[in-house]
Amino acid sequence: MAKFPKPEELSNIDFAPPRKGWMDLPVEFKPGMFCHGSKPKSLEAVGFPNPRDWKPADADWKLPENWKEIIIEGIAERLRKYRSFRLFMDICVRCGACADKCHFFIGTGDPKNMPVLRAELIRSVYRKEFTTAGKILGKMAGARELTLDVLKEWWYYFYQCTECRRCSVFCPYGIDQAEITIIGRELLNLLGLNIEWIAGPVANCYMKGNHLGLEPHTIVGNLEYMLDDIETITGKRIKPTFNRKGAEILFVTPSGDLFADPGTYTAMGYMMLFEELGLDYTWSTYASEGGNFGFFTSNEMAKRLNAKLYAEAKRLGVKYIIGGECGHMWRVIHQYMDTWQGPADFLEVPKSPITGTVFENARSTKMIHIAEFTADLIKNNKLKLDAKRNDHLKVTWHDSCNTARGMGILEEPRYILRNVVNNFFEMPEDTIREKTFCCGSGSGLNASEDTDLRMKGGLPRANAVKFVHDRHGVNMLANICAIDRATLPPLMDYWVPGVKVAGLHELVANALVMKGEKERTTDLRGEPLPGLEQKEEKAS
Amino acid sequence: MRVLVSFIAVLLLVVIAYAGVEAANLRFLFGVIIPYAAFIIFVGGMIVRVLKWGSSPVPFRIPTTCGQEKSLPWIKQDKLENPSGLLGVIGRMALEVLFFRSLFRNLKTQLSDGPRLAYGEAKWLWLAGMAFHWSFLIVLIRHLRFFTEKVLVPIQMIEGLDSFLQVGAPLLYLTDLVLLAAVFYLFLRRIGIPQMRYLSLINDYFPLFLIFGIALTGVLMRYFTKTDIVSVKVLAMGLVSFKPAIPEGIGVLFYIHLFLLSALLAYFPMSKLVHLGGVFLSPTRNLANNNRMKRHVNPWNYPVHVHTYQEYEDDFREKMKGAGIPVEKE
């Protein structure tokens, strides 16, 4: 990080487009702006084509002889399969409304990061190969040949899109660059052109049940550490169960919550809440991943990884599933899972055993979001909450892209937040809810080698946090996404030092008054509670 | 360059029509055959385009949600921005198609020192888009007066409203002005904003010039040169009653107007202008966000390879037992 540019330098962005037209400007692989290429063993684990050692910056990508044919046939197949793709190839008028809505364009000024141009990268080839005008008129009709340079450009820019859908909110035809990126990445994967930060977790998730490759005993061990901490803080020993048949509920969360802070504090929060309710639930070490890096690879891979959720629910004989805090996990569960794996007729319509509320909104998929579950508990007065325990925090709320624009879970977390913290300040309205900004590292781009890209793409989010930090002294950025919990802390350290990051249920558990707990002196992070700082000092 | 090519292309169309009518006297070709052909290409082309779109299924229900979902009964759902049923979807689509709802959201992002990002109102594109599409539609409807013996009452009413300023002779239609101004603005925006200029293709400039040409020749005929309206109506009536005839006395300007329109019609189905039909089919807008309530079926869903629990247990049985996790096979 020694040579890493300072914020003042990084935010000095040149928005002037190059003199040369974009079709003739070959891609330049700038260090810090892209991830390592996929390793052969990661592709082999899931049977993906063309496993080999390769480096994106190398001239030779070691592609199969007929790579062009594979891509063109791949496009044809996807035009037949997806109306979205066919339509989005045809109807864009290039009005440019999407251009300055993309966090990567705002943070880099690179015109190929305007969603419209990102789409044109593939659209130009579509015109050349699949439209009469493009075949005859070529460049005059906005068409161009698929060359190795074009392929490299696709790779560079489809891994500079986090599939956040913000552009789609502003598009008059609802053209969704996420959909185009998803299909673009599928095409690249036909040639083994993934990034290792996605391919590795996919292989892990396939073989070991979760992205991080946590083996069953490690999951239990990690949770034990958290349970020790919970005991220290509350005096209560919690005993969760794993792979338990006959439990009422299967609980699935992104594995990031089991691995590193601040996600682990969120996991502690889940367990404390469930303990307090006496909920009949189980963890699974097999279905130990709610997130789905397959979704950043191909539709088929996403389905292959997602299959274990229903399979495990069926094997254990649970009634329904509760899902933890995660962004893209919820886009997949909400918009894809039932279609891929349903109907889930072996499960029951989710009904809260505490309040009796039937979750009609999940009557087919039979999986509810923990924020829906907790909001219902609070509304029905089932939790004893002491928001003062969070008084050392001034909190703002980051809507995660996928839950905001691929689901619409906006009010539930805010309702919970208002009940568990006393100091809650919203960021400017054009940066929250459906207009929320991505953390800059979603869709599998949260590696370390692309830190430049992440800090640039995260600028709009960070800048909105800075606004409430400067104005209200906000020091905590709360969210419901595991990738956010992993990627926002370095983003905050870079752009807005002094702001920490927390999952919603960490804050819930801070405020949750548990039966028979000892008087708490610290929050889940071991930091002294407000009013008790002096006691701490005296004691020490 | 791309601007120039587009401009020259439209100019060339004008020259072709002029030469064809004035020099070669191909009035039947330009007045009857080409318009018929263009119309057939337009209708046939649009049908093919829509059928093509329709032939690809919608495998997943992927609305872009722009408001609160339907969840617990006490949480207020945003029924228009995040509809969960048919009525909401119809409402959302109506707002989108008639009033360009999403474009109305447009913002201008500005970065200043600090760094500080600010988001300002940016309604000009929306306004120009609305002005352009609505005035074009009204102009088109007004032209129906040429295709019926008696001018229909609704058309008379629209004409009345459109000329309410009561200035000029013949009376000035407001939409003529608005259409020209809007097209001109959309053009200026494309060449004036560096990013817009960078991303614009001939595919973007050509239709702008073409439509401007159509509107301009129309305006010239109505307000500045004498056009034999009666003869034009005879020609139009001939076309719609399939008894085409070329009456005497129609000036070349009319043929240019008609030829440019024919070019637009023929160009339509193979251009970005198909957004006219496509906007209705966009799966991020025309589907209800009721995914977890009602299962969406993918017609090409197929079985995939998975790593089963049994395989997983085989891999980790001893470690699981060691950690006290129940197993199926001892």
Coordinates of C-alpha atoms in Angstrom, one line a residue, chain A residues 11 13 15 17-18 20-22 25 79-84 86-88 90-97 100-101 105-106 111 114 116-117 120 127 140-142 165 168-174 176 179 206-208 215-217 220 242-243 245 285-286 299-300 303-304 307 312 315 330-331 334-336 338-340 342-343 357 359-365 367-369 372 375-376 379 404-412 415 430-431 434 437 460 463 467 495, chain B residues 2 5 49 52-76 82 96 100-103 105-111 114-120 125 133 189-190 194-196 198-204 270-275 277-279 281-286 289-298 300-310 312-313 315-316 319-320 322-328:
Chain A
S11 CA -10.3 11.6 -6.6
I13 CA -10.6 12.2 -12.1
F15 CA -13.8 12.9 -17.4
P17 CA -13.2 11.2 -23.3
P18 CA -10.1 10.1 -25.3
K20 CA -9.8 8.2 -30.4
G21 CA -13.2 6.5 -30.9
W22 CA -14.0 3.7 -28.4
L25 CA -9.2 2.0 -28.7
L79 CA -30.4 -14.8 -27.5
R80 CA -32.7 -17.8 -27.8
K81 CA -32.9 -18.3 -24.1
Y82 CA -33.2 -14.8 -22.7
R83 CA -35.7 -12.2 -23.9
S84 CA -34.0 -9.7 -21.7
R86 CA -32.3 -10.0 -27.1
L87 CA -34.3 -7.0 -26.2
F88 CA -31.5 -5.1 -24.5
D90 CA -32.0 -4.0 -29.8
I91 CA -33.7 -1.2 -28.0
C92 CA -31.1 1.0 -26.4
V93 CA -31.3 4.6 -27.9
R94 CA -28.0 5.7 -26.2
C95 CA -29.7 8.6 -24.4
G96 CA -27.0 8.5 -21.8
A97 CA -29.2 8.7 -18.8
D100 CA -23.2 9.1 -14.6
K101 CA -25.3 6.7 -12.5
F105 CA -17.8 5.7 -14.2
I106 CA -18.1 8.3 -11.5
P111 CA -16.1 6.2 -20.8
M114 CA -20.7 4.2 -18.7
V116 CA -24.4 2.3 -22.2
L117 CA -20.9 1.8 -23.5
E120 CA -22.1 -1.5 -26.6
R127 CA -24.9 -6.2 -34.7
M140 CA -21.5 2.6 -40.2
A141 CA -24.2 0.6 -38.4
G142 CA -22.3 0.5 -35.1
R165 CA -28.5 -2.4 -11.3
S168 CA -31.4 0.0 -14.7
V169 CA -33.4 2.2 -12.3
F170 CA -32.8 5.3 -14.5
C171 CA -33.1 3.6 -17.9
P172 CA -36.3 4.6 -19.7
Y173 CA -36.6 1.0 -21.0
G174 CA -35.3 -0.7 -17.9
D176 CA -30.3 -3.7 -17.0
E179 CA -28.2 -8.7 -17.0
Y206 CA -19.2 -26.7 -4.6
M207 CA -16.9 -29.1 -2.7
K208 CA -17.1 -27.8 0.9
E215 CA -14.8 -27.6 6.6
P216 CA -17.5 -28.8 9.0
H217 CA -15.3 -28.9 12.1
V220 CA -18.2 -25.5 14.6
F242 CA -25.6 -28.4 13.5
N243 CA -27.2 -30.6 10.8
K245 CA -32.9 -33.4 11.8
T285 CA -22.3 -27.4 7.6
Y286 CA -23.4 -28.7 4.1
N299 CA -26.7 -19.3 -14.5
E300 CA -25.9 -23.0 -14.4
K303 CA -28.1 -23.1 -9.8
R304 CA -25.5 -25.9 -9.0
A307 CA -29.3 -26.5 -5.0
E312 CA -30.6 -29.8 2.9
R315 CA -32.9 -34.0 4.2
W330 CA -31.0 -12.6 -1.5
R331 CA -31.3 -11.6 -5.2
H334 CA -35.8 -14.0 -4.2
Q335 CA -35.6 -14.0 -8.0
Y336 CA -34.1 -17.3 -9.0
D338 CA -37.8 -21.2 -6.7
T339 CA -37.6 -21.1 -10.5
W340 CA -34.5 -23.3 -10.5
G342 CA -38.9 -25.4 -6.9
P343 CA -41.6 -26.2 -6.2
T357 CA -47.4 -14.3 11.8
F359 CA -45.2 -14.8 5.9
E360 CA -47.6 -14.7 2.9
N361 CA -44.9 -13.0 0.8
A362 CA -42.8 -16.2 1.0
R363 CA -45.6 -18.7 0.6
S364 CA -44.0 -20.3 -2.5
T365 CA -40.3 -20.1 -1.9
M367 CA -37.7 -18.7 2.8
I368 CA -37.8 -15.5 4.7
H369 CA -35.2 -12.7 5.3
E372 CA -38.6 -9.6 7.9
A375 CA -39.2 -6.6 12.3
D376 CA -42.2 -8.8 13.0
K379 CA -43.7 -4.9 16.0
A404 CA -32.8 -2.8 -2.7
R405 CA -33.1 -3.2 -6.5
G406 CA -33.7 -6.9 -6.8
M407 CA -36.1 -7.3 -3.9
G408 CA -37.1 -4.0 -2.3
I409 CA -36.4 -4.7 1.4
L410 CA -36.0 -1.1 2.4
E411 CA -38.3 -0.4 5.4
E412 CA -37.8 -3.6 7.4
Y415 CA -37.8 -0.2 11.3
D430 CA -30.2 10.3 -4.1
T431 CA -27.7 7.8 -2.6
E434 CA -33.4 2.3 -5.0
F437 CA -24.6 3.1 -4.4
P460 CA -19.8 7.6 -4.4
N463 CA -18.7 10.2 -0.2
F467 CA -21.5 13.8 4.3
W495 CA -12.1 7.8 2.3
Chain B
R2 CA -20.5 10.5 -37.7
V5 CA -22.1 11.1 -42.5
R49 CA -39.0 -8.0 -34.6
K52 CA -38.4 -12.6 -32.5
W53 CA -38.4 -11.0 -29.0
G54 CA -41.5 -13.0 -28.2
S55 CA -39.8 -16.3 -29.3
S56 CA -37.2 -15.9 -26.6
P57 CA -38.7 -16.8 -23.2
V58 CA -38.4 -14.9 -19.9
P59 CA -36.7 -17.6 -17.9
F60 CA -36.5 -15.6 -14.7
R61 CA -38.7 -12.9 -13.1
I62 CA -36.2 -10.1 -12.7
P63 CA -38.0 -6.8 -12.1
T64 CA -35.8 -3.9 -11.0
T65 CA -37.5 -2.9 -7.8
C66 CA -37.6 0.8 -7.2
G67 CA -39.5 0.9 -3.9
Q68 CA -40.6 -1.0 -0.9
E69 CA -41.5 -4.7 -1.5
K70 CA -44.8 -6.3 -0.3
S71 CA -43.9 -8.0 2.9
L72 CA -45.5 -7.6 6.3
P73 CA -49.0 -6.1 6.3
W74 CA -48.0 -3.1 8.4
I75 CA -45.2 -2.1 6.1
K76 CA -46.4 0.2 3.3
N82 CA -42.4 -2.3 -6.8
E96 CA -43.2 4.4 -18.0
F100 CA -41.2 8.2 -19.1
R101 CA -41.2 7.6 -15.3
S102 CA -37.6 6.3 -15.1
L103 CA -36.2 9.1 -17.2
R105 CA -35.6 10.2 -12.1
N106 CA -32.6 11.5 -14.0
L107 CA -29.9 13.2 -12.0
K108 CA -26.7 15.0 -12.8
T109 CA -23.7 13.8 -10.9
Q110 CA -21.1 16.4 -10.2
L111 CA -17.7 16.0 -8.6
G114 CA -12.9 17.7 -1.5
P115 CA -13.8 15.3 -3.1
R116 CA -17.5 16.1 -2.9
L117 CA -20.1 14.5 -5.1
A118 CA -23.4 16.3 -5.6
Y119 CA -26.5 15.1 -7.4
G120 CA -28.6 17.8 -9.1
L125 CA -33.6 15.2 -21.1
H133 CA -42.6 11.9 -28.5
R189 CA -27.2 17.5 -26.4
R190 CA -25.5 14.7 -28.4
P194 CA -18.4 15.2 -24.5
Q195 CA -19.6 11.8 -23.2
M196 CA -22.7 11.9 -25.4
Y198 CA -18.2 9.9 -27.6
L199 CA -20.8 7.2 -27.4
S200 CA -23.2 8.4 -30.2
L201 CA -23.2 6.4 -33.4
I202 CA -24.5 7.1 -36.9
N203 CA -27.4 5.0 -35.7
D204 CA -28.2 8.0 -33.3
M270 CA -33.9 -2.4 -38.2
S271 CA -32.9 0.5 -35.9
K272 CA -33.0 1.5 -32.3
L273 CA -36.4 3.0 -33.0
V274 CA -37.9 -0.4 -32.2
H275 CA -37.9 0.7 -28.6
G277 CA -42.4 -1.8 -29.2
G278 CA -39.6 -3.1 -27.0
V279 CA -40.5 -0.8 -24.1
L281 CA -41.6 -6.1 -23.2
S282 CA -38.8 -5.2 -20.8
P283 CA -38.7 -7.8 -18.1
T284 CA -37.2 -5.5 -15.5
R285 CA -40.4 -3.4 -15.7
N286 CA -43.3 -5.5 -16.9
N289 CA -42.1 -8.5 -7.8
N290 CA -44.0 -11.5 -6.4
N291 CA -41.2 -14.0 -6.8
R292 CA -41.5 -15.6 -3.4
M293 CA -45.3 -15.7 -3.5
K294 CA -45.8 -17.3 -6.9
R295 CA -43.3 -19.6 -8.6
H296 CA -42.1 -18.4 -12.0
V297 CA -41.5 -21.3 -14.4
N298 CA -38.5 -21.4 -16.8
W300 CA -35.7 -24.4 -20.4
N301 CA -34.9 -25.3 -16.9
Y302 CA -32.7 -28.4 -16.9
P303 CA -31.2 -30.7 -14.3
V304 CA -27.6 -29.8 -13.3
H305 CA -24.7 -31.6 -11.6
V306 CA -24.6 -31.0 -7.9
H307 CA -22.3 -32.1 -5.1
T308 CA -24.8 -34.1 -3.0
Y309 CA -24.9 -34.3 0.8
Q310 CA -23.9 -37.9 0.6
Y312 CA -20.0 -34.2 1.1
E313 CA -20.4 -36.6 4.1
D315 CA -15.5 -36.4 2.2
F316 CA -15.8 -35.2 5.8
K319 CA -14.1 -34.7 10.8
M320 CA -17.8 -34.3 11.3
G322 CA -15.0 -35.5 15.6
A323 CA -16.8 -32.2 15.9
G324 CA -20.0 -33.9 17.2
I325 CA -22.0 -33.3 14.0
P326 CA -24.6 -36.0 13.3
V327 CA -23.9 -38.1 10.2
E328 CA -26.1 -40.4 8.1

